[in-house]
Tab-separated table of C-alpha atoms in Angstrom:
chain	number	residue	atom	x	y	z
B	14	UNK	CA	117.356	89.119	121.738
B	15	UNK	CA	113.399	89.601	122.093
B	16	UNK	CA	111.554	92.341	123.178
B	17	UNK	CA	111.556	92.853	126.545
B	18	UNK	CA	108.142	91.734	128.583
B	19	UNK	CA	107.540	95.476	130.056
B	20	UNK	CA	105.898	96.048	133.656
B	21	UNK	CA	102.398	94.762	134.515
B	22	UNK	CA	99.815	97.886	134.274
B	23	UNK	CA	95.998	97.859	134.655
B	24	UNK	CA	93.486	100.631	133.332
B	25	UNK	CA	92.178	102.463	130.183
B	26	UNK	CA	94.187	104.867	128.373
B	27	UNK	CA	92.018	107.116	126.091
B	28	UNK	CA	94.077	108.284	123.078
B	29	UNK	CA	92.976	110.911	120.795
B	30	UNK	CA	94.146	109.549	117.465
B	31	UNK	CA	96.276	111.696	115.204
B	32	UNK	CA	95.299	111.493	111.433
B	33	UNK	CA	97.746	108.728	109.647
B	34	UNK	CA	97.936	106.466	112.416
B	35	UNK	CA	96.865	102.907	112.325
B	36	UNK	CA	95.583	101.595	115.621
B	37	UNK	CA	97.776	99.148	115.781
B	38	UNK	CA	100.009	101.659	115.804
B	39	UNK	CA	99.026	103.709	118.356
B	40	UNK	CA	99.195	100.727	120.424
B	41	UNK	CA	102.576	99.992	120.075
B	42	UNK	CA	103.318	103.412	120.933
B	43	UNK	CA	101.724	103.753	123.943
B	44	UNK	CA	102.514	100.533	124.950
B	45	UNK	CA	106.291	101.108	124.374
B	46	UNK	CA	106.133	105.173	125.882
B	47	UNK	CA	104.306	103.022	129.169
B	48	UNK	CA	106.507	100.014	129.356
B	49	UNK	CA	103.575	98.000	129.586
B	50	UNK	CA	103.405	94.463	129.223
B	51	UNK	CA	100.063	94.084	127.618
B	52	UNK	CA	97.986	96.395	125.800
B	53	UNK	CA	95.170	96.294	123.195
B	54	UNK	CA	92.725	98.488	121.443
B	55	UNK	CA	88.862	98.685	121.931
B	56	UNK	CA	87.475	99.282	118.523
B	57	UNK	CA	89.656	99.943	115.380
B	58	UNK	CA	89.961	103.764	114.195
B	59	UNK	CA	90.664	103.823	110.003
B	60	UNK	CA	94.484	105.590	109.500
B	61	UNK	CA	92.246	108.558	108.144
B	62	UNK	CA	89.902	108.954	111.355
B	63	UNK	CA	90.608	110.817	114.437
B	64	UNK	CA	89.435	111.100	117.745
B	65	UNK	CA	88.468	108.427	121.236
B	66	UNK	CA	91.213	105.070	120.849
B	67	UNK	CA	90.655	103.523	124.213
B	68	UNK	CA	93.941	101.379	124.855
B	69	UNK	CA	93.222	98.803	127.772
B	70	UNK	CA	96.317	97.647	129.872
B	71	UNK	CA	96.809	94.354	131.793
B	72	UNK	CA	93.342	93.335	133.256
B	73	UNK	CA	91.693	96.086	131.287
B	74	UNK	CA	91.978	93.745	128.199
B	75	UNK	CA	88.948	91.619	129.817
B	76	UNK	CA	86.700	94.524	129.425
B	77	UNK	CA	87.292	95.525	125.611
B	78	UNK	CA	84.096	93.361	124.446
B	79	UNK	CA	81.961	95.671	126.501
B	80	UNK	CA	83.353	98.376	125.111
B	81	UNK	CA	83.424	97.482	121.454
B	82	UNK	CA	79.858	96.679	122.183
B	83	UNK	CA	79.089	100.104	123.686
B	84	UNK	CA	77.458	102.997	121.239
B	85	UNK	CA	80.104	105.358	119.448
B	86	UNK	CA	79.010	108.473	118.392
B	87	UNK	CA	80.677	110.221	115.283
B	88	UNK	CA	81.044	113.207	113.049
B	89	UNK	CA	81.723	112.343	109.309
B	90	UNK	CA	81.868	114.840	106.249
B	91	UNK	CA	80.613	114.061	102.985
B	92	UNK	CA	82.557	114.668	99.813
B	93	UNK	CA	79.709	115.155	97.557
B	94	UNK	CA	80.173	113.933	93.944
B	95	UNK	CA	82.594	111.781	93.688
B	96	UNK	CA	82.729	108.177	94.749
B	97	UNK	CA	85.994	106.069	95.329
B	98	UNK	CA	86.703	102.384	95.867
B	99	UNK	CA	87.909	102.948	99.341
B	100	UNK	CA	84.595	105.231	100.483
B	101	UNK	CA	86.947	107.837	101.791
B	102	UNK	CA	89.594	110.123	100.771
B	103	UNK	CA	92.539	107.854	100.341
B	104	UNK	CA	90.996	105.611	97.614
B	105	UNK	CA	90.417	105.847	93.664
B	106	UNK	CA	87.687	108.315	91.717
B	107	UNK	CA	85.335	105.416	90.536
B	108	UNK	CA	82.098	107.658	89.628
B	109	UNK	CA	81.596	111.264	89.568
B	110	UNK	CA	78.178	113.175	89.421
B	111	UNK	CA	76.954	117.448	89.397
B	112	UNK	CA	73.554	115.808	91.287
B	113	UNK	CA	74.210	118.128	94.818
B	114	UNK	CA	71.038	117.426	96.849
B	115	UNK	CA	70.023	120.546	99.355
B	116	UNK	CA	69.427	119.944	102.816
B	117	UNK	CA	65.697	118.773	102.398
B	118	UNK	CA	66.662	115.677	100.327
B	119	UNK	CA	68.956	114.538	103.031
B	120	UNK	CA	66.539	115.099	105.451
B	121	UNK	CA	64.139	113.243	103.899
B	122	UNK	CA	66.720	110.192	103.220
B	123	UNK	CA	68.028	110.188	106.551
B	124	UNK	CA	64.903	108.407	108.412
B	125	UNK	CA	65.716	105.058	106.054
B	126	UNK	CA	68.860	104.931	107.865
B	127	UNK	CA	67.877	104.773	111.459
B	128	UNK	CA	67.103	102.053	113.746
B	129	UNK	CA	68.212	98.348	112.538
B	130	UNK	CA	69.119	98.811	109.033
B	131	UNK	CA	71.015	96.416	106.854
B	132	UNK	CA	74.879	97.306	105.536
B	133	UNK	CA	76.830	96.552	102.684
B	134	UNK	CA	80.602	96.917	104.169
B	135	UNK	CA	83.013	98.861	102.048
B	136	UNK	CA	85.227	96.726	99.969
B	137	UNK	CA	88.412	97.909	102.270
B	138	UNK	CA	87.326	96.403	105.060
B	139	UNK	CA	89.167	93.604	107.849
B	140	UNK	CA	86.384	91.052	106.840
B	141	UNK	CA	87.025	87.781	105.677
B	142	UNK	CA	85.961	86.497	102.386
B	143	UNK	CA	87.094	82.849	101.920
B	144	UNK	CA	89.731	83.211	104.355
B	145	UNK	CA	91.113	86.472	102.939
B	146	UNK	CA	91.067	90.217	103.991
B	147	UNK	CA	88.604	91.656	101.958
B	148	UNK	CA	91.026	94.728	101.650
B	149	UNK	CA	93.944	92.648	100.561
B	150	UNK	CA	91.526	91.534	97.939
B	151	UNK	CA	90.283	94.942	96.730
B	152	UNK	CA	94.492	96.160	96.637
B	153	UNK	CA	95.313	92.838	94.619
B	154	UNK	CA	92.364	94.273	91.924
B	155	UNK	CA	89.911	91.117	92.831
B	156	UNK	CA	87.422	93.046	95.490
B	157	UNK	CA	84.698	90.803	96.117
B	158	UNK	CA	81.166	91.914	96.911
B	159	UNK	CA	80.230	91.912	100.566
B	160	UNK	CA	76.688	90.592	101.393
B	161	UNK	CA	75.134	93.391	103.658
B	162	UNK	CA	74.940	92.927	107.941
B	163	UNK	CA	72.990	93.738	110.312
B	164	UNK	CA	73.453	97.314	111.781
B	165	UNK	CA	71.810	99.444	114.857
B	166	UNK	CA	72.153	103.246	113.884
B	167	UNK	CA	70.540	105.259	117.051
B	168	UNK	CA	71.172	108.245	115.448
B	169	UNK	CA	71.509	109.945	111.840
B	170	UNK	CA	71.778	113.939	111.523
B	171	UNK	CA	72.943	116.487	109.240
B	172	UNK	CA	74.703	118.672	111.571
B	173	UNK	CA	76.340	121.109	109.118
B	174	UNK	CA	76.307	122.267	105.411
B	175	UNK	CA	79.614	124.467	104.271
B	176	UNK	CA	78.823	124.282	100.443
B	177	UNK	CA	77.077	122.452	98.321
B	178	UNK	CA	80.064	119.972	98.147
B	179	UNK	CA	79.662	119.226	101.401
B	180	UNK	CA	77.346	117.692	104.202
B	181	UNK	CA	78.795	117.235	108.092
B	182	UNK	CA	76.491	114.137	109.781
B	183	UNK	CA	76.520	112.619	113.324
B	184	UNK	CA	76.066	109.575	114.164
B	185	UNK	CA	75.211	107.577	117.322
B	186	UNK	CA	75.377	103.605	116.534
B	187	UNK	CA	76.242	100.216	117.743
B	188	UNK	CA	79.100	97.512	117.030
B	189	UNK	CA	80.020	96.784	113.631
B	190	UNK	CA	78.800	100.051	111.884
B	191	UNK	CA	80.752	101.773	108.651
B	192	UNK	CA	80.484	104.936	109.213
B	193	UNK	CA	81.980	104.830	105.048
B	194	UNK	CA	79.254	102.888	104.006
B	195	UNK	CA	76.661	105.104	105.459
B	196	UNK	CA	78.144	108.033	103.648
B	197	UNK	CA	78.525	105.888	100.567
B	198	UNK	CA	74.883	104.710	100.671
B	199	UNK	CA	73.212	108.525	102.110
B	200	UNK	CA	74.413	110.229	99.057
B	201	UNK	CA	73.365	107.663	96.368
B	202	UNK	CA	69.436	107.388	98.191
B	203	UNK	CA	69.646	111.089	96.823
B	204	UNK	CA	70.624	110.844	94.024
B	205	UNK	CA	74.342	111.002	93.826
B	206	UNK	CA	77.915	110.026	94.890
B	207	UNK	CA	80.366	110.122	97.622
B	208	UNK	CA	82.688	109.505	99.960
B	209	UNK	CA	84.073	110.527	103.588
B	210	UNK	CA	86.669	112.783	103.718
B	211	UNK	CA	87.349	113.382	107.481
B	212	UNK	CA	85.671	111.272	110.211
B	213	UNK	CA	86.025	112.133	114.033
B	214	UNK	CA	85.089	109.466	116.788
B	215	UNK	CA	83.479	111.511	119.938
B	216	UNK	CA	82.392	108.473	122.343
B	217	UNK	CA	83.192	105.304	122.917
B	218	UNK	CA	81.021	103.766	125.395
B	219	UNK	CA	81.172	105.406	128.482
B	220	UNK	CA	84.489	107.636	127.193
B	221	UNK	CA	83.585	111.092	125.825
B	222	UNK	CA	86.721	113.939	124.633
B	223	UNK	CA	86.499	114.937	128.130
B	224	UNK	CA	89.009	111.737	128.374
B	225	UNK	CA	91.291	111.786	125.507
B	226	UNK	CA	94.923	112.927	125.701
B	227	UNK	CA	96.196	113.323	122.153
B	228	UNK	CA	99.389	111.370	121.496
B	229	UNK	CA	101.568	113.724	121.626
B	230	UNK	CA	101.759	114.720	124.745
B	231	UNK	CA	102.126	111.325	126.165
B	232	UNK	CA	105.828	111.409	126.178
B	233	UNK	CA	108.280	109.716	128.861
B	234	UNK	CA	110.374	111.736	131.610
B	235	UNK	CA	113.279	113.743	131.038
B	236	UNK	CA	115.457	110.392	132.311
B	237	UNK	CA	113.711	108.303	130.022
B	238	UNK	CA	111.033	106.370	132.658
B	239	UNK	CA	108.305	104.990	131.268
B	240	UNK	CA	105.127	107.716	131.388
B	241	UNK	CA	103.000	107.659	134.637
B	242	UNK	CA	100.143	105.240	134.790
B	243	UNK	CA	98.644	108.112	137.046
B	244	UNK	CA	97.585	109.158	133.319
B	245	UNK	CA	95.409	105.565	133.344
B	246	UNK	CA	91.703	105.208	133.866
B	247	UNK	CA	90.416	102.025	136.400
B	248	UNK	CA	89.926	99.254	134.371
B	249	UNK	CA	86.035	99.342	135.954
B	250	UNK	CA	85.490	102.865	134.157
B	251	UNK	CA	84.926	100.547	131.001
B	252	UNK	CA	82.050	99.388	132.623
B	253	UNK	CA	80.280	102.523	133.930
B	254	UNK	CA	77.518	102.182	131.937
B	255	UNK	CA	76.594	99.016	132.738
B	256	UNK	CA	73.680	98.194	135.791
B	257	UNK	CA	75.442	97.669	139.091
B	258	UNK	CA	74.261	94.672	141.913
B	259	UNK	CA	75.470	95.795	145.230
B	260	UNK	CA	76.877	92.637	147.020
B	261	UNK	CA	77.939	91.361	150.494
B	262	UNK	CA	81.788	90.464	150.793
B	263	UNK	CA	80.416	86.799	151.229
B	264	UNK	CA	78.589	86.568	147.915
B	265	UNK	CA	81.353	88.515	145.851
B	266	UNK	CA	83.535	85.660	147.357
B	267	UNK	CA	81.109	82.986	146.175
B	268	UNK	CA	81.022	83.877	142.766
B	269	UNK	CA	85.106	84.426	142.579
B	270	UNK	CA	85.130	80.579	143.286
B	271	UNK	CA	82.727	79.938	140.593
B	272	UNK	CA	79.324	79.929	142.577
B	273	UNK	CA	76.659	80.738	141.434
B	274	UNK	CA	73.535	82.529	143.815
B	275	UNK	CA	70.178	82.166	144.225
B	276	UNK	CA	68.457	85.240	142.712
B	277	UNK	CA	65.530	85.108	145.604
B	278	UNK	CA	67.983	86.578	147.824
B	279	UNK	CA	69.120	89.237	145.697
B	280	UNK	CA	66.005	90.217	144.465
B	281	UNK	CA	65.377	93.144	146.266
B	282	UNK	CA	68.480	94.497	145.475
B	283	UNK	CA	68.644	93.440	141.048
B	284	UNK	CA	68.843	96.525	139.110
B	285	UNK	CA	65.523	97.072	137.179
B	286	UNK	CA	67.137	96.163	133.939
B	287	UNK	CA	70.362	94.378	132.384
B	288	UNK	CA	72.687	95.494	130.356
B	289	UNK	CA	70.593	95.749	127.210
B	290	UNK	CA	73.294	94.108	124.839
B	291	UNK	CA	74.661	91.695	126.875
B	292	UNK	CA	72.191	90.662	129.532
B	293	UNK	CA	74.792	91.700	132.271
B	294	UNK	CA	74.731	93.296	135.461
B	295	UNK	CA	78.107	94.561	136.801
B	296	UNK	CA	78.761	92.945	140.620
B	297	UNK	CA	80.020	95.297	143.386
B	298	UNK	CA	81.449	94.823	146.805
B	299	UNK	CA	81.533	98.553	147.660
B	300	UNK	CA	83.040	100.544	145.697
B	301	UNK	CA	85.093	97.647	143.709
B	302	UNK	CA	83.948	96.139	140.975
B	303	UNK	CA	84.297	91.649	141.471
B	304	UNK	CA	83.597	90.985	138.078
B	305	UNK	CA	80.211	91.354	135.322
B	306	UNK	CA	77.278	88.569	136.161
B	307	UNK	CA	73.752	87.293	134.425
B	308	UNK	CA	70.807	85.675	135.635
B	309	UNK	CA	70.088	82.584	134.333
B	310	UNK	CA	67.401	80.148	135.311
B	311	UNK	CA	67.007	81.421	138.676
B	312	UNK	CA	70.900	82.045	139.387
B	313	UNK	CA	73.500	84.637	138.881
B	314	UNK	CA	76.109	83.347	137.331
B	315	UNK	CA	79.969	85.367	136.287
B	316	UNK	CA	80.460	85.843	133.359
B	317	UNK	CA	83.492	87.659	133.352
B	318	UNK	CA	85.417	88.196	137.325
B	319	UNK	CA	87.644	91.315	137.630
């Protein structure tokens, strides 16, 4: 018999991670603890990273691209010393060195890592190389070498420095960003090895800790119903951070059937700016959100309708 569908929910549920977990497997948790019928992550975590997993529900799934796109800020320490295969703590020693840099040669290395940089991925990553995980190839013994991406890094600090083993960083950065290939490549630009050997994920988006519920304490009633989706966020909270139109109930209308308006008569009530990574504005009638828009030649258009 298959599994059965589970109720329809809507909203954001912002998990704070446990050490050891997969995403994936937090989201079959919390699915299963809500009885939910659909549920899906916005932006993986590593099993050996803690901290924000937002978990959309129902409708919420439509908003996940805007929030994998949103900046994440992180803390990350540095194993100093020794590199592994994996660039954290789970993987294999594969160089060792006694170079420990003080705090003004990380300083000084830091500023080449901030604004648009290019990235080498770690070899245990989800990418694809010829139509195959690049982890699965690293496990099997034939890692390939990634060619380096594109990544936005707003921010790059030392934060903390318990011994001279160890360096604590933040970081504030866009989609797509290792935060094991930044400690991989920081400590060889001075002059040594390393890896991460804890990494905690602080914001996600608009989502701070001020959100999170840890996993554990999302646990069903006494007589076994599903948890409370009193404990969800509005699916709109995803997009908080994005510029808001104010609309009439006849244009929000107009654009739920697909029409587009003429931006002469909204022009003196556009937001200054877009959304600066996806050229967005998010449409309101009131206080609800219809749906995310763009101007194009003259018109707003939907994108994406709520």
């Amino acid at each position: 018999m298959g599994r059965k569908r589970g109720r329809p929910l809507d909203g954001w549920l912002i998990v704070d991670k446990p050490l050891g977990m997969t995403s994936t497997q937090v989201v079959g948790r919390v699915r299963y603890l809500f009885d939910a019928a659909k549920a899906g992550h916005g932006g993986t975590l590593d099993p050996l990273a803690t901290g924000l997993l937002p978990v959309a529900f129902g409708r919420a799934t439509k908003t996940v691209p805007y929030i994998m796109d949103g900046t994440k800020r992180y803390h990350f320490t540095l194993r100093i010393g020794e590199a592994r295969d994996s660039d954290d703590a789970e993987g294999s020693v594969t160089a060792v060195s006694d170079v420990r840099p003080d705090n003004a040669a990380f300083e000084a290395a830091l500023a080449a890592f901030r604004g648009d940089i290019m990235q080498v991925p770690p070899v245990f990553s989800a990418l694809k190389v010829g139509g195959k995980r690049s982890y699965d190839m690293a496990r099997a013994g034939n890692a390939s070498e990634l060619a380096p991406r594109p990544a936005r890094i707003d921010r790059f600090e030392l934060i903390a420095r318990p011994d001279a083993d160890t360096a604590v960083f933040e970081v504030e950065s866009g989609k797509g960003v290792y935060m094991r290939a930044l400690a991989r490549d920081i400590a060889l630009a001075c002059g040594t090895v390393g890896h991460v050997a804890a990494l905690r994920r602080l914001n996600v988006g608009p989502f701070d800790e001020t959100h999170a519920i840890p996993l554990d304490k999302i646990v069903a009633s006494a007589d076994n119903a599903p948890a409370p989706p009193d404990l969800l966020l509005p699916v709109a909270t995803a997009l908080a951070d994005i510029p808001a139109l104010a609309l009439t109930r006849e244009e929000a209308d107009a654009l739920s059937f697909g029409q587009a308006i003429d931006l002469n008569q909204l022009a003196d009530r556009m937001p200054e700016h877009t959304d600066p990574r996806s050229g967005v504005v998010r449409a309101m009638d009131g206080a609800r959100v219809v749906g995310l828009c763009r101007p194009e030649g003259g018109l707003l258009r939907s994108v994406r309708m709520l």
